[in-house]
mmCIF file of C-alpha atoms in Angstrom:
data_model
loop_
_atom_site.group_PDB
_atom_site.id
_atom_site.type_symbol
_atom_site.label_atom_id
_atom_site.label_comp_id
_atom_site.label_asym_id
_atom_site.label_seq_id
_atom_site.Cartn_x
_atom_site.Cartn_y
_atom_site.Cartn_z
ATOM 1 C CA UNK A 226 187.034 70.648 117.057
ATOM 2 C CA UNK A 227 183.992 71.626 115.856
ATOM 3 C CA UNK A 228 181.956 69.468 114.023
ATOM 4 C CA UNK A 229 179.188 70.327 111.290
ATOM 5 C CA UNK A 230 176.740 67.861 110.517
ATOM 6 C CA UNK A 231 175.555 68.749 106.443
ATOM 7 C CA UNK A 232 171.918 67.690 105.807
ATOM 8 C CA UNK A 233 172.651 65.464 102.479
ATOM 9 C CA UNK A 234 169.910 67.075 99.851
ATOM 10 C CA UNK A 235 166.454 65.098 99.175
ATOM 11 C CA UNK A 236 166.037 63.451 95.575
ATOM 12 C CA UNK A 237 163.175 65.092 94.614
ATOM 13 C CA UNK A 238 160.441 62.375 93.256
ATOM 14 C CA UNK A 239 159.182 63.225 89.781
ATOM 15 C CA UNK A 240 155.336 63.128 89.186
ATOM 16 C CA UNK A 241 154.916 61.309 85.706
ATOM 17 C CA UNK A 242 153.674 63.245 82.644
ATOM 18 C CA UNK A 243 149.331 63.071 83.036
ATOM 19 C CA UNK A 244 147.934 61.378 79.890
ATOM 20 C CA UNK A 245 144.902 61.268 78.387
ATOM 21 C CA UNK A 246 144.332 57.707 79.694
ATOM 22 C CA UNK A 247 143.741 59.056 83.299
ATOM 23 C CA UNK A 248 140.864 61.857 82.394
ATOM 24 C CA UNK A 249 137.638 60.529 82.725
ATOM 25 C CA UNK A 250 136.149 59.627 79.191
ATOM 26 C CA UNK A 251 133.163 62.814 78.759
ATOM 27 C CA UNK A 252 136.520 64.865 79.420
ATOM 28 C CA UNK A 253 138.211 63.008 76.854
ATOM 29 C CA UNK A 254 135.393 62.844 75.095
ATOM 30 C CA UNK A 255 134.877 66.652 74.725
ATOM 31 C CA UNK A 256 138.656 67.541 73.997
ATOM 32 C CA UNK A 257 138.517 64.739 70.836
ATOM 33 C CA UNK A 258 135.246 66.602 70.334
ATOM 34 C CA UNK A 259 137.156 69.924 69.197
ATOM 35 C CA UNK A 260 139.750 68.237 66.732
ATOM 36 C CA UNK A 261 139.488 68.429 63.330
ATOM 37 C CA UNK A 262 137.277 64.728 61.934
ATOM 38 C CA UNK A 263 140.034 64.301 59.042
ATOM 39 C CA UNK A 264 142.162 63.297 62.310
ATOM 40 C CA UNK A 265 140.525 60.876 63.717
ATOM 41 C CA UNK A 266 141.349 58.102 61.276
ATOM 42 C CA UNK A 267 145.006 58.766 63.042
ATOM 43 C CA UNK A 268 143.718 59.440 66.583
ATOM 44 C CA UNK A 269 142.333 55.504 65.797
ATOM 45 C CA UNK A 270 145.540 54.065 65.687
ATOM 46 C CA UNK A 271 146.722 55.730 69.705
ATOM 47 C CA UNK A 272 145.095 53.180 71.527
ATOM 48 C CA UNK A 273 141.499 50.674 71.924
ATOM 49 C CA UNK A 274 139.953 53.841 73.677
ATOM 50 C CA UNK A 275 140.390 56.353 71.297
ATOM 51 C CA UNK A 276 139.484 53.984 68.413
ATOM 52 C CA UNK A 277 136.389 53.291 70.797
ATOM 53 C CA UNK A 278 135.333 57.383 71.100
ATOM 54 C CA UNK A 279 136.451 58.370 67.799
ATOM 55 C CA UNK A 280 134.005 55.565 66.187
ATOM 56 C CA UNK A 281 131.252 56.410 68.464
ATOM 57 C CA UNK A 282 127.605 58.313 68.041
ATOM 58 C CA UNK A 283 128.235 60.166 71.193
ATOM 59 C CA UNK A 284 130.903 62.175 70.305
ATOM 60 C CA UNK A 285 129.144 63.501 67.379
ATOM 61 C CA UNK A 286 126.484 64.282 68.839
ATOM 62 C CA UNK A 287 128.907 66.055 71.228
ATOM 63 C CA UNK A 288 130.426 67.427 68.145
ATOM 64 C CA UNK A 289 126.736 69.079 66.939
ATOM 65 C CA UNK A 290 126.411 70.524 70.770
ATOM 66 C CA UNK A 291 130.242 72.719 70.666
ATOM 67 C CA UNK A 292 129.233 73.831 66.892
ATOM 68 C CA UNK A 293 132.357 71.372 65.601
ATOM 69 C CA UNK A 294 130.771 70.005 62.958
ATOM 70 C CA UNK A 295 132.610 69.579 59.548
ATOM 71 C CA UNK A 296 131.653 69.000 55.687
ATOM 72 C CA UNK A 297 132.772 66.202 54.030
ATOM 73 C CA UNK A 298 132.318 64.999 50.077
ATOM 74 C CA UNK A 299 131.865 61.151 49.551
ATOM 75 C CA UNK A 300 132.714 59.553 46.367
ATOM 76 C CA UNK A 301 131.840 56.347 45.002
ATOM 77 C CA UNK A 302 133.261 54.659 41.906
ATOM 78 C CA UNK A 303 132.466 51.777 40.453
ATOM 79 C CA UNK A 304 136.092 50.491 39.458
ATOM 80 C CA UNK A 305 136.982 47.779 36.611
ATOM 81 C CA UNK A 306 137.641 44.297 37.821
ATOM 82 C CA UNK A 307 136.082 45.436 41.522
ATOM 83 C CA UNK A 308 133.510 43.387 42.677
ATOM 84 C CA UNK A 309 131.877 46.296 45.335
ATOM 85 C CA UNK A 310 132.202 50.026 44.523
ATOM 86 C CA UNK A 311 135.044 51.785 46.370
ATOM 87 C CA UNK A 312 134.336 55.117 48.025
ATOM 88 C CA UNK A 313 136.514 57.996 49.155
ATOM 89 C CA UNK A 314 136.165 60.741 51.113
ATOM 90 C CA UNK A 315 137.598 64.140 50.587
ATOM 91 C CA UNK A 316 138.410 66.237 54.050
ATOM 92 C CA UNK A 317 139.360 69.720 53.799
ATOM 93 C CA UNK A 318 141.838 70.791 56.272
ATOM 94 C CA UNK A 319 140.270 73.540 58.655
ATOM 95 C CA UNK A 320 140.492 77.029 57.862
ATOM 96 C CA UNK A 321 142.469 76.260 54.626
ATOM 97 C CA UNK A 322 140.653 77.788 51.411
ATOM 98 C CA UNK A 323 141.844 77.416 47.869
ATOM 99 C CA UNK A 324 142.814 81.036 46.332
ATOM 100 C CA UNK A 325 144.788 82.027 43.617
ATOM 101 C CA UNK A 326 147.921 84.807 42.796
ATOM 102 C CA UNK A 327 144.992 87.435 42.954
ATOM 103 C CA UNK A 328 143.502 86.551 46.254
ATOM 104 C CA UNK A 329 140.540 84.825 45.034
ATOM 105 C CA UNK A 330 138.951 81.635 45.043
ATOM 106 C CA UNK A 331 140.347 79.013 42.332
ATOM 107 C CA UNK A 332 138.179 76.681 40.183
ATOM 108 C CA UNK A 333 138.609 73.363 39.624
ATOM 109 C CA UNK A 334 141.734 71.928 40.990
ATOM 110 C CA UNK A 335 143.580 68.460 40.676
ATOM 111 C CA UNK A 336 145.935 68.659 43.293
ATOM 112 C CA UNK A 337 145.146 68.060 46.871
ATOM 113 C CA UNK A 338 146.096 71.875 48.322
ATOM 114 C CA UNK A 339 145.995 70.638 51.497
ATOM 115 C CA UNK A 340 143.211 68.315 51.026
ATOM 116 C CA UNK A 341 142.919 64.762 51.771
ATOM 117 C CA UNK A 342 141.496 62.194 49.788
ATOM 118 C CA UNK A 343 141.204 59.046 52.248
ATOM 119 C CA UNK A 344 139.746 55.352 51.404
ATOM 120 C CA UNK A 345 136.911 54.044 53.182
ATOM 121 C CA UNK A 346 136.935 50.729 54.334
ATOM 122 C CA UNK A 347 133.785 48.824 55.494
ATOM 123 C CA UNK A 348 134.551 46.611 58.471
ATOM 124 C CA UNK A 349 130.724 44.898 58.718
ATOM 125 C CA UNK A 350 129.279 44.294 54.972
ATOM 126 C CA UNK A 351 130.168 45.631 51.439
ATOM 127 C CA UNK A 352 128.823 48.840 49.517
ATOM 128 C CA UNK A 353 125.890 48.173 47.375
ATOM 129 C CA UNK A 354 126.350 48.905 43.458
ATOM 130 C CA UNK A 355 125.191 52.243 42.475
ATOM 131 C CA UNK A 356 124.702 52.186 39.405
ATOM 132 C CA UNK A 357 121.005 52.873 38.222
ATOM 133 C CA UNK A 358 120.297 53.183 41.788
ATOM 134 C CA UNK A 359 118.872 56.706 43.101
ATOM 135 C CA UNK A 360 121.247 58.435 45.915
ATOM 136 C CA UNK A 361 120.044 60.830 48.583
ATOM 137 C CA UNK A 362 122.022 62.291 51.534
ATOM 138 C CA UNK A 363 119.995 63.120 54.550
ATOM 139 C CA UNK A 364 122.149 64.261 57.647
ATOM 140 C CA UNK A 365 125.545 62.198 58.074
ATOM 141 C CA UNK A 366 123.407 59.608 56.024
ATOM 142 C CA UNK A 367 123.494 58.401 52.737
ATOM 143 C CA UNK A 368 120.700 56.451 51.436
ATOM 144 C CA UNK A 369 120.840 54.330 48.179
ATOM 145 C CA UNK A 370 117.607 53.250 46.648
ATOM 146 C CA UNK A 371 115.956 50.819 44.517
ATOM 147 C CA UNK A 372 117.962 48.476 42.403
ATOM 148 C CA UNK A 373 119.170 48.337 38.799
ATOM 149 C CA UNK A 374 117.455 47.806 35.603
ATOM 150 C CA UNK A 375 117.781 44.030 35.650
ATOM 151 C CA UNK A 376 116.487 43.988 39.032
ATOM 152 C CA UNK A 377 114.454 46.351 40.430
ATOM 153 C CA UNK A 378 114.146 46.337 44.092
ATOM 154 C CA UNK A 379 112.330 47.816 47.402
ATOM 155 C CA UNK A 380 115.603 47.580 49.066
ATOM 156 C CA UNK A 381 117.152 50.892 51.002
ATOM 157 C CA UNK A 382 120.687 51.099 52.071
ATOM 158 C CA UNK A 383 121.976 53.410 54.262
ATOM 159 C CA UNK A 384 125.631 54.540 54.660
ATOM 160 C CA UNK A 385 126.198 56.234 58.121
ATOM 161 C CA UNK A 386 129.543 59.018 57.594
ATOM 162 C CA UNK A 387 130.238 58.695 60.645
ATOM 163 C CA UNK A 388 130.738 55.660 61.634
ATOM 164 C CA UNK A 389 131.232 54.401 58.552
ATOM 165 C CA UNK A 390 128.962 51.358 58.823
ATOM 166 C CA UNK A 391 125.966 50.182 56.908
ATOM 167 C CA UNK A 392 122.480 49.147 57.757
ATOM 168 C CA UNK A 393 118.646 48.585 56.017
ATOM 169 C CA UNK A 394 115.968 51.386 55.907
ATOM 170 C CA UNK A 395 112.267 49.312 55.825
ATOM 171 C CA UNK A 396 111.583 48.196 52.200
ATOM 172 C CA UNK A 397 109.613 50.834 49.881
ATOM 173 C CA UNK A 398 106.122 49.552 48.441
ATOM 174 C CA UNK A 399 106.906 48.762 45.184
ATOM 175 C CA UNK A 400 110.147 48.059 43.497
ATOM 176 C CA UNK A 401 112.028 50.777 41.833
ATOM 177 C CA UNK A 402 115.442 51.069 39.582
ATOM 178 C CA UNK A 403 116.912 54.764 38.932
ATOM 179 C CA UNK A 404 114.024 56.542 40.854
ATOM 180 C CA UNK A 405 113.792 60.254 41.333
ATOM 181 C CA UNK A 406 114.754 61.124 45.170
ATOM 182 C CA UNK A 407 114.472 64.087 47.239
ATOM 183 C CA UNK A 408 114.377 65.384 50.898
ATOM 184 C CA UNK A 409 112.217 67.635 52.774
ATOM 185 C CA UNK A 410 109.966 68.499 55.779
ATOM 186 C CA UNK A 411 111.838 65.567 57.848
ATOM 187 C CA UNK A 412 110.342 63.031 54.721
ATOM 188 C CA UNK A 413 112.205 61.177 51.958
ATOM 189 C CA UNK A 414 110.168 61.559 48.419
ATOM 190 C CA UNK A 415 110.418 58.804 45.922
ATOM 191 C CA UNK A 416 109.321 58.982 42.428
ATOM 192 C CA UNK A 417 108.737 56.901 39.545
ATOM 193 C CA UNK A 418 111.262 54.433 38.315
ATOM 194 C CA UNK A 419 108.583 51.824 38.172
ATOM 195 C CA UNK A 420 106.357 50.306 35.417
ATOM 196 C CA UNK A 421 103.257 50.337 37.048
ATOM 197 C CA UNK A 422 99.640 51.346 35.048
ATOM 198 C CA UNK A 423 98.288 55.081 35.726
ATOM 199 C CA UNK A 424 95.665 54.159 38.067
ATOM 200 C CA UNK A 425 98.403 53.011 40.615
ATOM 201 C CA UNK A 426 98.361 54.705 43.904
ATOM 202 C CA UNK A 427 102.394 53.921 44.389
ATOM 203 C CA UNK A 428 103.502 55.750 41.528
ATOM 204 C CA UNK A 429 105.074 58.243 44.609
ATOM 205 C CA UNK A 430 106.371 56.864 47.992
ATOM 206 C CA UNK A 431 107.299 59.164 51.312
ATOM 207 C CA UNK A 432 109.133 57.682 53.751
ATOM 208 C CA UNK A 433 108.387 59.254 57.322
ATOM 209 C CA UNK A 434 111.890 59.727 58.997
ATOM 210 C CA UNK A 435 110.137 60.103 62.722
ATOM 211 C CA UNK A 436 107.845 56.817 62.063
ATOM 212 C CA UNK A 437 110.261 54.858 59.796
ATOM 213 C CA UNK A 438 107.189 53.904 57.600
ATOM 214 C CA UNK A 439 106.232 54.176 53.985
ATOM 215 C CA UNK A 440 103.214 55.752 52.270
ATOM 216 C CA UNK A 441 101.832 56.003 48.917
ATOM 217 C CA UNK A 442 100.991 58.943 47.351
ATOM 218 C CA UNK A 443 98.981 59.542 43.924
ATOM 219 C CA UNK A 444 100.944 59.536 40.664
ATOM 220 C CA UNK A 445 100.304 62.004 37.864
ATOM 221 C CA UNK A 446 96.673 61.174 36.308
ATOM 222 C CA UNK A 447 95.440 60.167 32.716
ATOM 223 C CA UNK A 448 95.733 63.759 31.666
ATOM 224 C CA UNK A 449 99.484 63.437 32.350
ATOM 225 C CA UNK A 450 100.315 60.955 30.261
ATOM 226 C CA UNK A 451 103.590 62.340 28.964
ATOM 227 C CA UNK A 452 104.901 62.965 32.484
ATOM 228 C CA UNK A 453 104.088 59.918 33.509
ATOM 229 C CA UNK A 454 105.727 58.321 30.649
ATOM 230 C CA UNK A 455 108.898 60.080 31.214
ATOM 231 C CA UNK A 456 109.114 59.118 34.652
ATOM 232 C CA UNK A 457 109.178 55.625 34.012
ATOM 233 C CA UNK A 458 112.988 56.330 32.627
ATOM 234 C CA UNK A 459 114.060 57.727 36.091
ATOM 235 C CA UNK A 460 116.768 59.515 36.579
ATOM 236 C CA UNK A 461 118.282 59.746 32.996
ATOM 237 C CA UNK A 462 115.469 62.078 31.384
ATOM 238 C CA UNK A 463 114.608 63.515 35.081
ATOM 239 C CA UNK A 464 115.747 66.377 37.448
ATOM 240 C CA UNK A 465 113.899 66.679 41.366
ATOM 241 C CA UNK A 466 113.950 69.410 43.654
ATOM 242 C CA UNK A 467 112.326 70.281 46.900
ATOM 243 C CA UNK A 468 111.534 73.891 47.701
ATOM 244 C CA UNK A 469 108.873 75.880 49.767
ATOM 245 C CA UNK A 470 106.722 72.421 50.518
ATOM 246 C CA UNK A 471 106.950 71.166 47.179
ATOM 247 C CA UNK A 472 108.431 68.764 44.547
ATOM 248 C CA UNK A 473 109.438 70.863 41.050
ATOM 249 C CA UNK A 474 110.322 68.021 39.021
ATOM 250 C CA UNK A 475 112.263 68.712 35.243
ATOM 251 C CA UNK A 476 111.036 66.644 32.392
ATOM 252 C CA UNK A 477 111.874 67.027 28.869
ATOM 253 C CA UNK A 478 112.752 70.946 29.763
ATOM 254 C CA UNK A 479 109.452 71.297 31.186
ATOM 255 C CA UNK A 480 108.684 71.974 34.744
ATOM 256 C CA UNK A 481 106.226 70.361 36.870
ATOM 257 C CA UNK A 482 104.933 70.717 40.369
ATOM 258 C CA UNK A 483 103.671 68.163 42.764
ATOM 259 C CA UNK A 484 102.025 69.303 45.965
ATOM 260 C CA UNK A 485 102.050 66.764 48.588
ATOM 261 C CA UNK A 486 99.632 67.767 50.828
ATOM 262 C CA UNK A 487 96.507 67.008 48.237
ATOM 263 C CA UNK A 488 98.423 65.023 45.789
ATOM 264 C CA UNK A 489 98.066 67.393 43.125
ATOM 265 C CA UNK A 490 100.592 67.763 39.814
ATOM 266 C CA UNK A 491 100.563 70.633 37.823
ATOM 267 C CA UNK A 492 102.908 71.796 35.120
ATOM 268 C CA UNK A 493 104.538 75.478 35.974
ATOM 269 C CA UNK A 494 107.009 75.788 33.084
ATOM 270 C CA UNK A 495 107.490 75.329 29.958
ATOM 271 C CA UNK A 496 111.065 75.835 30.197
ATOM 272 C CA UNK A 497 112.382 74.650 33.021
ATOM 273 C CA UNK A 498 114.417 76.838 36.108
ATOM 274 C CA UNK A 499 117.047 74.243 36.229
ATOM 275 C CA UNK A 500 119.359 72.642 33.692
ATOM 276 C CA UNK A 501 120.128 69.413 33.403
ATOM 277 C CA UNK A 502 122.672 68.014 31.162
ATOM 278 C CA UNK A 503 122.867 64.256 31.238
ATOM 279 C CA UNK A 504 126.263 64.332 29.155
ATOM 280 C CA UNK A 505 128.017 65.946 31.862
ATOM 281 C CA UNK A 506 129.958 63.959 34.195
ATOM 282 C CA UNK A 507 129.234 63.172 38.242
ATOM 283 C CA UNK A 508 128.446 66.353 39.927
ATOM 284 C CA UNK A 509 127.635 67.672 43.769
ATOM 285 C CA UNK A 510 127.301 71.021 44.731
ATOM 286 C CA UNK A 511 128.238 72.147 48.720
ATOM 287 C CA UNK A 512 128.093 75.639 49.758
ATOM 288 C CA UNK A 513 128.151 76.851 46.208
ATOM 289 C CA UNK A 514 131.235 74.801 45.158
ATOM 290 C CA UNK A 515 130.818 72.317 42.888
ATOM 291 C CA UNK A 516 132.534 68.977 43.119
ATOM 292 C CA UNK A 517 133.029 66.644 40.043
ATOM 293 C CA UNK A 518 134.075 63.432 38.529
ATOM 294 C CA UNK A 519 135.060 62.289 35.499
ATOM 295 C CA UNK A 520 135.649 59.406 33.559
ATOM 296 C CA UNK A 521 139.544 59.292 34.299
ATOM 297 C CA UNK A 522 138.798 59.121 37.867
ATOM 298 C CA UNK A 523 140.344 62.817 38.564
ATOM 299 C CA UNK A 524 138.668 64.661 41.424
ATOM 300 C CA UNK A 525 137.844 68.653 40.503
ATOM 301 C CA UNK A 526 135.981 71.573 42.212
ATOM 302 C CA UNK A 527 135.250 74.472 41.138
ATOM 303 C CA UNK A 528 133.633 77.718 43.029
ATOM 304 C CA UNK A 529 130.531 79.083 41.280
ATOM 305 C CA UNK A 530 131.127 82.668 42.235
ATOM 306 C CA UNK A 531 134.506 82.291 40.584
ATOM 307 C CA UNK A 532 134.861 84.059 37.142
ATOM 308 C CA UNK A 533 136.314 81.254 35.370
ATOM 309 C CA UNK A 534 137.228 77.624 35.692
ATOM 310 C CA UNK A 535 140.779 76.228 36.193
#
């Protein structure tokens, strides 16, 4: 009799599935990096780690480095029986654009279309009130200035996007409700919104960004006494813009110019370049689409190379 010996087969051992948790955190770092931002509210909820690099500076300045940076429109409202204002952000889903039956771009639109309008919750300290105040966005940073008509103020509060956290900017010189803001050359300019006589020095403020300091500039002089008048009323009567090194500012649809590098203020228009309608409700412009809010509370855009408006 012959007897064969069969070799019973091996069990073979199953490797488990890799996972993020074992890649080294730049790695993980990098791949987070590449997805969308309107994401990472969800990517929070995975686990401590991702909460940790999803919330962090690094990864957006990681972000900046692979070209993966994203626009996003903030919105604040200042809701009955609130006590803070309650902002929103409104992500737009990559790649998506809004179009129409005939291929092109729609206007204003009430329906998401793919967009997301998400809550923002402060975990450290509550939103400032707005109102009267003078907003600026510099960066991922939004800055709101001054105080309010009952109390002006030299405080500056700054909103960090990205991580969604606030902070104080050094107080400004003098104390200011519903100034006129602008940014350029790496500097914030402030102007007006103060009752101050017209031999004051602080009648305009810069704030260096680099040396985190404030300076005074000279205000419009005696022989400007109607611009300096209207300035005291802010941003109701006002419009600011930077361009080519200096401040055009709209009064009374006239347009001045204020040169910062010798002070200097000189009117350039009687009829000012750009509009401003005070009657019209909360408005933003990004990449030629303009964003808007009215008094319902209803959330519209509408593309300014459009024909029409929807």
């Amino acid at each position: 009799m012959i007897t064969e010996t069969v070799e019973q087969p091996q069990e073979e051992i199953s490797q488990p599935p890799s996972s993020f948790s074992s890649l080294p955190n730049d790695i993980t770092e990098n791949i987070l990096a590449r997805v969308s931002r309107w994401k990472y509210p969800l990517l929070s909820l995975v686990s401590k780690s991702f909460r940790s690099l999803v919330s962090s500076m690094q990864i957006y300045k990681t972000r900046s480095q692979i070209g993966s940076q994203e626009r996003c429109f903030y919105l604040c409202l200042e809701l009955i029986n609130h006590p803070y204002p309650s902002w929103f952000s409104l992500w737009t889903k990559p790649n998506q654009t809004l179009t129409n039956e005939e291929g092109t771009t729609t206007g204003f639109n009430k329906d998401s279309c793919g967009n997301s309008v998400v809550p923002i919750h402060f975990a450290s300290s509550h939103s400032p009130h707005i109102i009267n105040r003078s907003i600026l966005r510099v960066g991922s940073e939004i800055y709101i200035i001054g105080g309010t008509r009952e109390e002006p103020s030299v405080s500056v509060r700054i909103l960090d996007c990205r991580s969604h956290t606030w902070h104080d900017a050094p107080s400004m010189i003098v104390a200011r409700e519903n100034a006129l803001a602008d940014f350029m050359d790496e500097k914030i300019y402030v102007v007006g919104g103060c009752d101050i006589d017209e031999y004051s020095a602080n009648w305009v403020e810069l704030f260096d960004m680099k040396t985190q300091s404030w300076t005074a500039l000279p205000g419009p002089g005696a022989d400007e006494a109607e611009l300096r008048n209207l300035l005291r009323g802010g941003c109701n009567y006002c419009k600011i813009a930077a361009s080519e090194g200096k401040l055009y500012i709209s009064v009374d649809e006239k347009e001045y110019a204020y040169e910062p590098e010798d002070g200097t203020w000189k009117r350039v228009n009687e009829k000012s370049s750009f509009s401003f309608d005070s009657t019209l409700p909360v408005s933003h412009m990004i990449e030629n689409v303009i964003y808007r809010c009215n008094s319902s509370g209803e959330l519209m855009w509408f593309d300014s190379k459009s024909k029409g408006r929807e």
